[in-house]
Amino acid sequence: MRRAWALACPEAPLARVFRAAETGIEEILAAFQGASLFSPRDLILVLEVEDLGRSEKRVAALAAGLATPNGGSCLVLHESEADTPRKSLEPLRAASSLRWNAEPPARPELLRWGRCRLAAPDLDIEAGVVEAVADACEGDPLTFFNELEKLDVIAPLVDGRRRITRQAADAMLKPVLGADLPEYLSAVALGRSQSASRALSRLLTAGVGEGTVLFALSNLVGGALGGWARHKELSAALARRSTPRELARSLDAIYRAEAAWKSGRADVVAVLELATRAVCR
C-alpha cells in the first residue's frame, strides 16, 4: 500500500503510521483533515483500530471525522483478525468509503507478492529463490516477507549489481519457521497434536538434540504433576486439561520412549513422535 501511494503521490511518498492505543483521535483527525504547504495530501495508517472499541465516544468521534474529509489524504484503519466481527466498530465500518478483507494468500498469490517485493532495478534474483523462501516459511505470509527483507539486505554486490542466488537463499533459510522449543511445548500442552508434530520436525531439522527435546517434554509433564517446571505456565496449561492419572501415563510413555531410543531398539524420531502424541491426547 505504501509503495502504491509513493508511486501515485511522489510529492508525499511517506506514510504516517499511528497505533490506535497510543494516539488520540484529535491527532488522527488532524493528520487526515489538516492541510500543509509541504504535503497537500498524505497516507495515514492507523494500526489495531480495535483498541478504540473500548470507548464508544472515541469510535463515534472518529466516525464523525471520517464523514468530513479535507483534501486528498487517505486514511486507512487496520482492524486485526477476529473470530467474529467486532460490533463496537460498526460506526467506523459504516463511515468508511471502502472495506477490504485481507484473506491469507494462497501459494500463487504469495509468490506473486514476493516477486513484486524483490523487484528492484539494481537487484537480480536467481530462478527459484522466491519459491525456496515460500517453502522454508511453509506459506506463512509474515515469515515469508521477513525473510525476503533479510535476503534483500544481505544481497552482495557483483559487477555493480546486487544478486541473490538460490544457493545463498537455501543456506540462510534452513529452517526459518517454528524452530522453537517453547512453541513445540505450547502445542503439546494445549493438546494440538498436528501442530506439535510439525514443530517437532522443525526442531530436529534445526539441529536441536533429541535428548534436549525429551528432557523438555518430561519436564513439562513433571511440572504438571507438581514438580519443578522450566515453563511453569505451559505445565499449568497441561495440568488443567489432564488428570493426574493421564499425566502419569504420559510420563511413563516418555520414559519408555527414552529407554527404547538409548537401547537402540527404536528410531529416535519415531519414539519422539510417539511420546509427543501420548502427551497430546
mmCIF file of C-alpha atoms in Angstrom:
data_model
loop_
_atom_site.group_PDB
_atom_site.id
_atom_site.type_symbol
_atom_site.label_atom_id
_atom_site.label_comp_id
_atom_site.label_asym_id
_atom_site.label_seq_id
_atom_site.Cartn_x
_atom_site.Cartn_y
_atom_site.Cartn_z
ATOM 1 C CA MET A 1 0.000 0.000 0.000
ATOM 2 C CA ARG A 2 2.813 2.383 0.861
ATOM 3 C CA ARG A 3 4.631 1.561 -2.381
ATOM 4 C CA ALA A 4 1.499 2.197 -4.421
ATOM 5 C CA TRP A 5 0.945 5.509 -2.640
ATOM 6 C CA ALA A 6 4.546 6.585 -3.223
ATOM 7 C CA LEU A 7 4.109 5.987 -6.958
ATOM 8 C CA ALA A 8 0.760 7.762 -7.105
ATOM 9 C CA CYS A 9 1.766 10.646 -4.847
ATOM 10 C CA PRO A 10 5.515 11.354 -5.266
ATOM 11 C CA GLU A 11 5.164 14.735 -3.564
ATOM 12 C CA ALA A 12 4.330 12.953 -0.272
ATOM 13 C CA PRO A 13 5.633 9.391 -0.645
ATOM 14 C CA LEU A 14 5.985 8.520 3.046
ATOM 15 C CA ALA A 15 3.037 7.184 5.029
ATOM 16 C CA ARG A 16 2.214 8.398 8.520
ATOM 17 C CA VAL A 17 1.675 5.411 10.819
ATOM 18 C CA PHE A 18 -0.214 5.519 14.117
ATOM 19 C CA ARG A 19 -1.328 2.911 16.639
ATOM 20 C CA ALA A 20 -4.836 3.383 17.967
ATOM 21 C CA ALA A 21 -3.849 2.549 21.546
ATOM 22 C CA GLU A 22 -1.096 5.203 21.557
ATOM 23 C CA THR A 23 -2.679 8.025 19.554
ATOM 24 C CA GLY A 24 -5.502 10.430 20.335
ATOM 25 C CA ILE A 25 -8.465 10.839 17.998
ATOM 26 C CA GLU A 26 -7.583 14.517 17.632
ATOM 27 C CA GLU A 27 -4.121 13.653 16.282
ATOM 28 C CA ILE A 28 -5.511 11.129 13.783
ATOM 29 C CA LEU A 29 -8.167 13.556 12.519
ATOM 30 C CA ALA A 30 -5.664 16.406 12.358
ATOM 31 C CA ALA A 31 -3.465 14.323 10.077
ATOM 32 C CA PHE A 32 -6.454 13.340 7.925
ATOM 33 C CA GLN A 33 -8.276 16.643 7.711
ATOM 34 C CA GLY A 34 -5.382 19.064 8.013
ATOM 35 C CA ALA A 35 -3.618 20.707 5.088
ATOM 36 C CA SER A 36 0.080 21.512 4.829
ATOM 37 C CA LEU A 37 2.124 23.649 2.456
ATOM 38 C CA PHE A 38 4.706 20.878 2.338
ATOM 39 C CA SER A 39 2.324 17.948 1.870
ATOM 40 C CA PRO A 40 -1.052 18.582 0.220
ATOM 41 C CA ARG A 41 -2.178 15.005 0.875
ATOM 42 C CA ASP A 42 -0.942 12.096 2.957
ATOM 43 C CA LEU A 43 -1.418 8.386 3.501
ATOM 44 C CA ILE A 44 -2.340 7.812 7.143
ATOM 45 C CA LEU A 45 -2.314 4.276 8.518
ATOM 46 C CA VAL A 46 -3.942 3.562 11.896
ATOM 47 C CA LEU A 47 -2.998 0.099 13.156
ATOM 48 C CA GLU A 48 -5.045 -2.079 15.533
ATOM 49 C CA VAL A 49 -8.090 0.166 15.415
ATOM 50 C CA GLU A 50 -9.938 -2.386 17.554
ATOM 51 C CA ASP A 51 -8.269 -0.774 20.565
ATOM 52 C CA LEU A 52 -10.666 2.130 20.089
ATOM 53 C CA GLY A 53 -13.610 -0.188 20.672
ATOM 54 C CA ARG A 54 -13.202 0.102 24.423
ATOM 55 C CA SER A 55 -14.582 3.642 24.213
ATOM 56 C CA GLU A 56 -17.815 4.311 22.325
ATOM 57 C CA LYS A 57 -17.095 8.033 22.423
ATOM 58 C CA ARG A 58 -13.734 7.652 20.673
ATOM 59 C CA VAL A 59 -15.268 5.425 17.994
ATOM 60 C CA ALA A 60 -18.110 7.888 17.423
ATOM 61 C CA ALA A 61 -15.695 10.839 17.254
ATOM 62 C CA LEU A 62 -13.505 9.165 14.650
ATOM 63 C CA ALA A 63 -16.528 8.047 12.617
ATOM 64 C CA ALA A 64 -17.821 11.621 12.588
ATOM 65 C CA GLY A 65 -14.422 12.864 11.457
ATOM 66 C CA LEU A 66 -14.351 10.380 8.572
ATOM 67 C CA ALA A 67 -17.528 11.961 7.251
ATOM 68 C CA THR A 68 -15.812 15.343 6.809
ATOM 69 C CA PRO A 69 -12.598 14.787 4.852
ATOM 70 C CA ASN A 70 -10.474 17.761 3.809
ATOM 71 C CA GLY A 71 -8.208 17.448 0.785
ATOM 72 C CA GLY A 72 -6.914 14.316 -0.865
ATOM 73 C CA SER A 73 -5.472 12.460 2.110
ATOM 74 C CA CYS A 74 -6.255 8.764 2.536
ATOM 75 C CA LEU A 75 -6.976 7.319 5.993
ATOM 76 C CA VAL A 76 -6.638 3.545 6.353
ATOM 77 C CA LEU A 77 -7.965 1.864 9.503
ATOM 78 C CA HIS A 78 -6.444 -1.534 10.142
ATOM 79 C CA GLU A 79 -8.516 -3.983 12.199
ATOM 80 C CA SER A 80 -6.769 -7.144 13.369
ATOM 81 C CA GLU A 81 -8.195 -10.570 12.628
ATOM 82 C CA ALA A 82 -11.005 -11.806 14.887
ATOM 83 C CA ASP A 83 -13.278 -14.849 15.022
ATOM 84 C CA THR A 84 -16.374 -12.646 14.788
ATOM 85 C CA PRO A 85 -16.892 -9.022 13.668
ATOM 86 C CA ARG A 86 -16.434 -6.512 16.466
ATOM 87 C CA LYS A 87 -19.815 -4.806 16.895
ATOM 88 C CA SER A 88 -18.227 -1.825 18.628
ATOM 89 C CA LEU A 89 -16.503 -0.846 15.361
ATOM 90 C CA GLU A 90 -19.648 -0.786 13.195
ATOM 91 C CA PRO A 91 -19.771 3.054 13.175
ATOM 92 C CA LEU A 92 -16.273 3.114 11.646
ATOM 93 C CA ARG A 93 -17.191 0.496 9.057
ATOM 94 C CA ALA A 94 -20.303 2.453 8.099
ATOM 95 C CA ALA A 95 -18.341 5.710 7.783
ATOM 96 C CA SER A 96 -15.604 4.191 5.610
ATOM 97 C CA SER A 97 -15.897 4.548 1.847
ATOM 98 C CA LEU A 98 -14.284 1.154 1.233
ATOM 99 C CA ARG A 99 -13.876 -2.081 3.173
ATOM 100 C CA TRP A 100 -11.367 -4.787 2.284
ATOM 101 C CA ASN A 101 -10.955 -8.161 3.970
ATOM 102 C CA ALA A 102 -7.370 -9.429 3.743
ATOM 103 C CA GLU A 103 -7.536 -13.207 3.425
ATOM 104 C CA PRO A 104 -4.359 -15.306 3.788
ATOM 105 C CA PRO A 105 -2.793 -15.563 0.321
ATOM 106 C CA ALA A 106 -2.590 -18.902 -1.437
ATOM 107 C CA ARG A 107 0.800 -20.014 -2.740
ATOM 108 C CA PRO A 108 0.455 -18.467 -6.257
ATOM 109 C CA GLU A 109 -0.551 -15.124 -4.712
ATOM 110 C CA LEU A 110 2.273 -15.313 -2.180
ATOM 111 C CA LEU A 111 4.831 -15.950 -4.914
ATOM 112 C CA ARG A 112 3.471 -13.067 -6.974
ATOM 113 C CA TRP A 113 3.690 -10.703 -3.985
ATOM 114 C CA GLY A 114 7.213 -11.956 -3.267
ATOM 115 C CA ARG A 115 8.411 -11.216 -6.797
ATOM 116 C CA CYS A 116 6.895 -7.746 -6.576
ATOM 117 C CA ARG A 117 8.663 -7.165 -3.264
ATOM 118 C CA LEU A 118 12.055 -8.048 -4.756
ATOM 119 C CA ALA A 119 11.504 -6.130 -7.990
ATOM 120 C CA ALA A 120 14.246 -3.511 -7.949
ATOM 121 C CA PRO A 121 16.289 -2.116 -10.851
ATOM 122 C CA ASP A 122 19.613 -2.957 -9.180
ATOM 123 C CA LEU A 123 18.684 -6.463 -7.931
ATOM 124 C CA ASP A 124 18.974 -9.771 -9.822
ATOM 125 C CA ILE A 125 17.063 -12.782 -8.453
ATOM 126 C CA GLU A 126 18.054 -16.279 -9.488
ATOM 127 C CA ALA A 127 15.237 -18.585 -10.558
ATOM 128 C CA GLY A 128 13.667 -20.490 -7.680
ATOM 129 C CA VAL A 129 14.645 -18.068 -4.895
ATOM 130 C CA VAL A 130 11.120 -16.854 -4.135
ATOM 131 C CA GLU A 131 9.806 -20.434 -4.246
ATOM 132 C CA ALA A 132 12.555 -21.545 -1.840
ATOM 133 C CA VAL A 133 11.583 -18.826 0.631
ATOM 134 C CA ALA A 134 7.903 -19.799 0.445
ATOM 135 C CA ASP A 135 8.764 -23.466 1.039
ATOM 136 C CA ALA A 136 11.001 -22.705 4.010
ATOM 137 C CA CYS A 137 8.298 -20.498 5.545
ATOM 138 C CA GLU A 138 5.581 -23.111 4.920
ATOM 139 C CA GLY A 139 3.420 -20.434 3.318
ATOM 140 C CA ASP A 140 3.282 -18.204 6.414
ATOM 141 C CA PRO A 141 2.982 -14.678 4.926
ATOM 142 C CA LEU A 142 4.581 -12.724 7.790
ATOM 143 C CA THR A 143 7.618 -15.004 7.976
ATOM 144 C CA PHE A 144 7.823 -15.060 4.174
ATOM 145 C CA PHE A 145 8.121 -11.289 3.860
ATOM 146 C CA ASN A 146 10.502 -11.049 6.810
ATOM 147 C CA GLU A 147 12.854 -13.495 5.104
ATOM 148 C CA LEU A 148 12.606 -11.614 1.807
ATOM 149 C CA GLU A 149 13.633 -8.460 3.657
ATOM 150 C CA LYS A 150 16.703 -10.238 5.030
ATOM 151 C CA LEU A 151 17.712 -11.528 1.596
ATOM 152 C CA ASP A 152 17.314 -8.058 0.143
ATOM 153 C CA VAL A 153 19.568 -6.587 2.838
ATOM 154 C CA ILE A 154 22.375 -9.151 2.511
ATOM 155 C CA ALA A 155 22.372 -9.368 -1.300
ATOM 156 C CA PRO A 156 26.052 -8.990 -2.303
ATOM 157 C CA LEU A 157 27.212 -6.534 -4.937
ATOM 158 C CA VAL A 158 28.578 -8.193 -8.104
ATOM 159 C CA ASP A 159 29.759 -6.044 -11.018
ATOM 160 C CA GLY A 160 27.733 -3.093 -9.821
ATOM 161 C CA ARG A 161 24.513 -5.080 -9.244
ATOM 162 C CA ARG A 162 23.154 -6.893 -6.215
ATOM 163 C CA ARG A 163 22.403 -10.576 -6.672
ATOM 164 C CA ILE A 164 20.531 -13.235 -4.679
ATOM 165 C CA THR A 165 21.347 -16.808 -5.677
ATOM 166 C CA ARG A 166 19.378 -19.935 -4.880
ATOM 167 C CA GLN A 167 22.385 -21.343 -3.021
ATOM 168 C CA ALA A 168 22.608 -18.263 -0.779
ATOM 169 C CA ALA A 169 18.875 -18.414 -0.098
ATOM 170 C CA ASP A 170 18.978 -22.114 0.816
ATOM 171 C CA ALA A 171 21.898 -21.536 3.184
ATOM 172 C CA MET A 172 20.056 -18.786 5.008
ATOM 173 C CA LEU A 173 16.611 -20.354 5.133
ATOM 174 C CA LYS A 174 17.152 -23.744 6.842
ATOM 175 C CA PRO A 175 14.807 -23.591 8.712
ATOM 176 C CA VAL A 176 13.071 -20.267 9.336
ATOM 177 C CA LEU A 177 9.687 -21.123 10.801
ATOM 178 C CA GLY A 178 8.897 -22.550 14.195
ATOM 179 C CA ALA A 179 12.296 -23.977 15.201
ATOM 180 C CA ASP A 180 11.480 -23.003 18.748
ATOM 181 C CA LEU A 181 11.275 -25.312 21.764
ATOM 182 C CA PRO A 182 8.652 -23.285 23.697
ATOM 183 C CA GLU A 183 6.402 -23.320 20.622
ATOM 184 C CA TYR A 184 6.610 -27.107 20.472
ATOM 185 C CA LEU A 185 5.890 -27.428 24.198
ATOM 186 C CA SER A 186 2.988 -24.998 23.908
ATOM 187 C CA ALA A 187 1.358 -27.132 21.213
ATOM 188 C CA VAL A 188 1.841 -30.236 23.358
ATOM 189 C CA ALA A 189 0.452 -28.540 26.478
ATOM 190 C CA LEU A 190 -2.673 -27.493 24.576
ATOM 191 C CA GLY A 191 -3.152 -30.948 23.042
ATOM 192 C CA ARG A 192 -2.624 -29.829 19.451
ATOM 193 C CA SER A 193 -1.003 -32.954 18.090
ATOM 194 C CA GLN A 194 -0.644 -31.852 14.471
ATOM 195 C CA SER A 195 0.955 -28.532 15.402
ATOM 196 C CA ALA A 196 3.217 -30.323 17.891
ATOM 197 C CA SER A 197 4.356 -32.818 15.228
ATOM 198 C CA ARG A 198 5.200 -30.011 12.810
ATOM 199 C CA ALA A 199 7.079 -28.100 15.492
ATOM 200 C CA LEU A 200 8.979 -31.275 16.451
ATOM 201 C CA SER A 201 10.060 -31.780 12.843
ATOM 202 C CA ARG A 202 11.301 -28.190 12.658
ATOM 203 C CA LEU A 203 13.222 -28.539 15.891
ATOM 204 C CA LEU A 204 15.049 -31.634 14.703
ATOM 205 C CA THR A 205 15.743 -30.039 11.313
ATOM 206 C CA ALA A 206 17.207 -27.029 13.113
ATOM 207 C CA GLY A 207 19.625 -29.321 14.916
ATOM 208 C CA VAL A 208 18.076 -29.364 18.389
ATOM 209 C CA GLY A 209 19.243 -32.525 20.159
ATOM 210 C CA GLU A 210 16.837 -35.406 20.708
ATOM 211 C CA GLY A 211 17.815 -35.577 24.360
ATOM 212 C CA THR A 212 17.021 -31.901 24.782
ATOM 213 C CA VAL A 213 13.529 -32.433 23.378
ATOM 214 C CA LEU A 214 12.890 -35.486 25.571
ATOM 215 C CA PHE A 215 14.063 -33.681 28.685
ATOM 216 C CA ALA A 216 11.855 -30.667 27.888
ATOM 217 C CA LEU A 217 8.877 -32.954 27.318
ATOM 218 C CA SER A 218 9.395 -34.835 30.588
ATOM 219 C CA ASN A 219 9.924 -31.547 32.437
ATOM 220 C CA LEU A 220 6.643 -30.256 31.009
ATOM 221 C CA VAL A 221 4.736 -33.301 32.287
ATOM 222 C CA GLY A 222 6.645 -33.434 35.587
ATOM 223 C CA GLY A 223 5.800 -29.799 36.190
ATOM 224 C CA ALA A 224 2.130 -30.530 35.535
ATOM 225 C CA LEU A 225 2.347 -33.194 38.259
ATOM 226 C CA GLY A 226 3.683 -30.656 40.731
ATOM 227 C CA GLY A 227 7.439 -30.908 40.182
ATOM 228 C CA TRP A 228 9.903 -28.258 39.061
ATOM 229 C CA ALA A 229 8.967 -26.802 35.679
ATOM 230 C CA ARG A 230 11.104 -24.695 33.363
ATOM 231 C CA HIS A 231 7.940 -23.387 31.652
ATOM 232 C CA LYS A 232 5.503 -23.091 34.533
ATOM 233 C CA GLU A 233 2.651 -21.599 32.541
ATOM 234 C CA LEU A 234 2.773 -24.416 29.974
ATOM 235 C CA SER A 235 2.890 -27.102 32.661
ATOM 236 C CA ALA A 236 -0.105 -25.418 34.294
ATOM 237 C CA ALA A 237 -1.983 -25.472 30.980
ATOM 238 C CA LEU A 238 -1.259 -29.189 30.610
ATOM 239 C CA ALA A 239 -2.409 -29.845 34.188
ATOM 240 C CA ARG A 240 -5.710 -28.087 33.520
ATOM 241 C CA ARG A 241 -6.650 -30.411 30.674
ATOM 242 C CA SER A 242 -5.275 -33.683 32.096
ATOM 243 C CA THR A 243 -5.992 -35.776 35.175
ATOM 244 C CA PRO A 244 -3.113 -36.930 37.407
ATOM 245 C CA ARG A 245 -3.616 -40.477 36.105
ATOM 246 C CA GLU A 246 -3.321 -39.281 32.493
ATOM 247 C CA LEU A 247 -0.199 -37.284 33.332
ATOM 248 C CA ALA A 248 1.376 -40.340 34.978
ATOM 249 C CA ARG A 249 0.689 -42.393 31.862
ATOM 250 C CA SER A 250 2.230 -39.652 29.707
ATOM 251 C CA LEU A 251 5.365 -39.584 31.859
ATOM 252 C CA ASP A 252 5.619 -43.357 31.648
ATOM 253 C CA ALA A 253 5.353 -43.149 27.835
ATOM 254 C CA ILE A 254 8.198 -40.623 27.773
ATOM 255 C CA TYR A 255 10.444 -42.837 29.949
ATOM 256 C CA ARG A 256 9.687 -45.861 27.748
ATOM 257 C CA ALA A 257 10.476 -43.827 24.633
ATOM 258 C CA GLU A 258 13.802 -42.707 26.087
ATOM 259 C CA ALA A 259 14.697 -46.272 27.083
ATOM 260 C CA ALA A 260 13.845 -47.596 23.606
ATOM 261 C CA TRP A 261 15.967 -44.912 21.974
ATOM 262 C CA LYS A 262 19.023 -45.275 24.202
ATOM 263 C CA SER A 263 18.991 -49.064 23.954
ATOM 264 C CA GLY A 264 18.862 -48.863 20.167
ATOM 265 C CA ARG A 265 15.538 -50.691 19.952
ATOM 266 C CA ALA A 266 13.743 -47.869 18.095
ATOM 267 C CA ASP A 267 14.437 -44.897 15.852
ATOM 268 C CA VAL A 268 14.759 -41.708 17.879
ATOM 269 C CA VAL A 269 12.450 -39.685 15.625
ATOM 270 C CA ALA A 270 9.772 -42.360 15.846
ATOM 271 C CA VAL A 271 9.903 -42.528 19.644
ATOM 272 C CA LEU A 272 9.788 -38.732 19.906
ATOM 273 C CA GLU A 273 6.693 -38.652 17.727
ATOM 274 C CA LEU A 274 5.056 -41.383 19.824
ATOM 275 C CA ALA A 275 5.881 -39.592 23.064
ATOM 276 C CA THR A 276 4.545 -36.325 21.653
ATOM 277 C CA ARG A 277 1.254 -37.938 20.664
ATOM 278 C CA ALA A 278 0.970 -39.643 24.057
ATOM 279 C CA VAL A 279 1.148 -36.321 25.894
ATOM 280 C CA CYS A 280 -1.138 -34.545 23.407
ATOM 281 C CA ARG A 281 -4.037 -36.956 23.993
#
